[in-house]
C-alpha angles and dihedrals in degrees: 000000000000094000096048124103121257094254094051091047093049095053094045101037117125097359116146123238111284114269123190113261093000124115118260089235109032116225123255117290111226106196136134091186139014134212103281124173124170120356118003096242101127126101095253120046110134132011097239091057106043141350130187091232090056090048093058092046094046091051090049094052091046091054089053095045096051114006113211095006134108107251135145126225127198119197124211140192092256143355091261090054088055093047095049092045091061095044099041095042091056110036132067136185109298095027124120126229127190116214133174114255092212100049136110115333095246094055092088087058089052089049091054091051094047090050090050088055091054097258117140112230122200122187137195135163122275095231121084092021087271093163089072090081093060103051100097110110095000125138098200137016117207115203127188111188122196088026122226121264102354096052096221117159130210130197100261095187091053094048093046093050092050093044095050091047087056093046094253124142117227129217122185123202100216098176097121096047102036118206093286090056098044136359110209094186090058087052089056103263120147094215130031108197132181146166101237088193084087129049099342094068094020104191103089094236105096133067110208143136139185145199122206124192138172094208110079091205091059089047091051091055092048092049092047089054090051090052094047096050097031094230092159129148121238115253092242092054091048092050093047090049092053091049090050093054090070090074096039097109093043092050097043095046092052092045095047093048092051093043090058090048090050091050090051091052093047091049088065096051115097093206092059120086135167092034114181131183120142092217094057109099091222093054115111090233097047096100093055094038095057090054096055109018126077094191127015104224139246100272127097122180129198144150133245124198099271146331094284094052091049092050092049090051093051092046092051095054114104102180097040126075118224094231141124127248124050145221098069130134089245114067116245134185135180143178095248095202092071090082094056096217102095125074094233134126119265090252095051114131126197107199121192112198116220134193099278120129104283095228092054095047096046092048090051092052094048092048091049091050090051091052093045093057094040097251117150121230117006132172111326099184139024100246095101091052099050094088090062094065118098 
């Protein structure tokens, strides 16, 4: 499938060989145990170890992560389960780990736990490849690019090359990009990790995560960790996730196109500062992003004057849910500072573009901005925005 387009690959990924009178995508298998006589040498023995529904999904994700290559994917009950499986299956007391200091909000909690286990944690920003300076003596480098929520981008190839030269393994959190936006394994990473709660499944109704590796020994350690802690997805969630992958390319292409159009609109608004979107030519990360990303994601971040202005903006939106998370078919936005874990200004907005008609969404945003800053009128329809769309 390596020569197929992303859409074709997404709708075919992980499907079993056709069998007369059987569904193309078998339904979820609900089983704690399986018929098992004699020695336990078959593929399915106990529900905490393996499940046929996971197998189909894991093959599908692997085909998206590294088309045409031999890789292994392990699915988890959530993105955090996937993240901690990589970290805690690799490091021991006395080891050193390098994390980004501007990554996902729960990473500080992971840092606290690692420190409690006697692991030294060093941190540096994503931008400017600042983690390069911390690699000496490390066991694992954790990259998040683009970073969440600031949308900084680092040169993954450069960091991987330096890390491997120093004997350091590299994991990349690819949640924001998804495998059709960026393929960390092709960039040299040892682990590609994601919260599939976000863009991969895209409907805001499943908690899921995955880890994909080329090295079967690394996969074995990750799977052992999943078995030990029981961080397994339910078969229904796994089946729904596989079903959702069929529309991955359709969803992501629509969202990325609209996200760029939104960034272009916001760039022209005087009340908007700190605008970030890797696909915007004026963005500080654009030069790096175009060399390693195939699509630039659905998330746009920006700042409004203060907390009150941001709250008025969010309240005025009609087509955008005030909700956390991102990557869904329905647009969401939030004042990120309300959680208290990110080093962002009080007026910082993380905006996740959905699959709405671009003209409708852009008109809604402009009208809400007008209301937030007390300006009368505003754009009432999308006709003026249509020329911005690629």
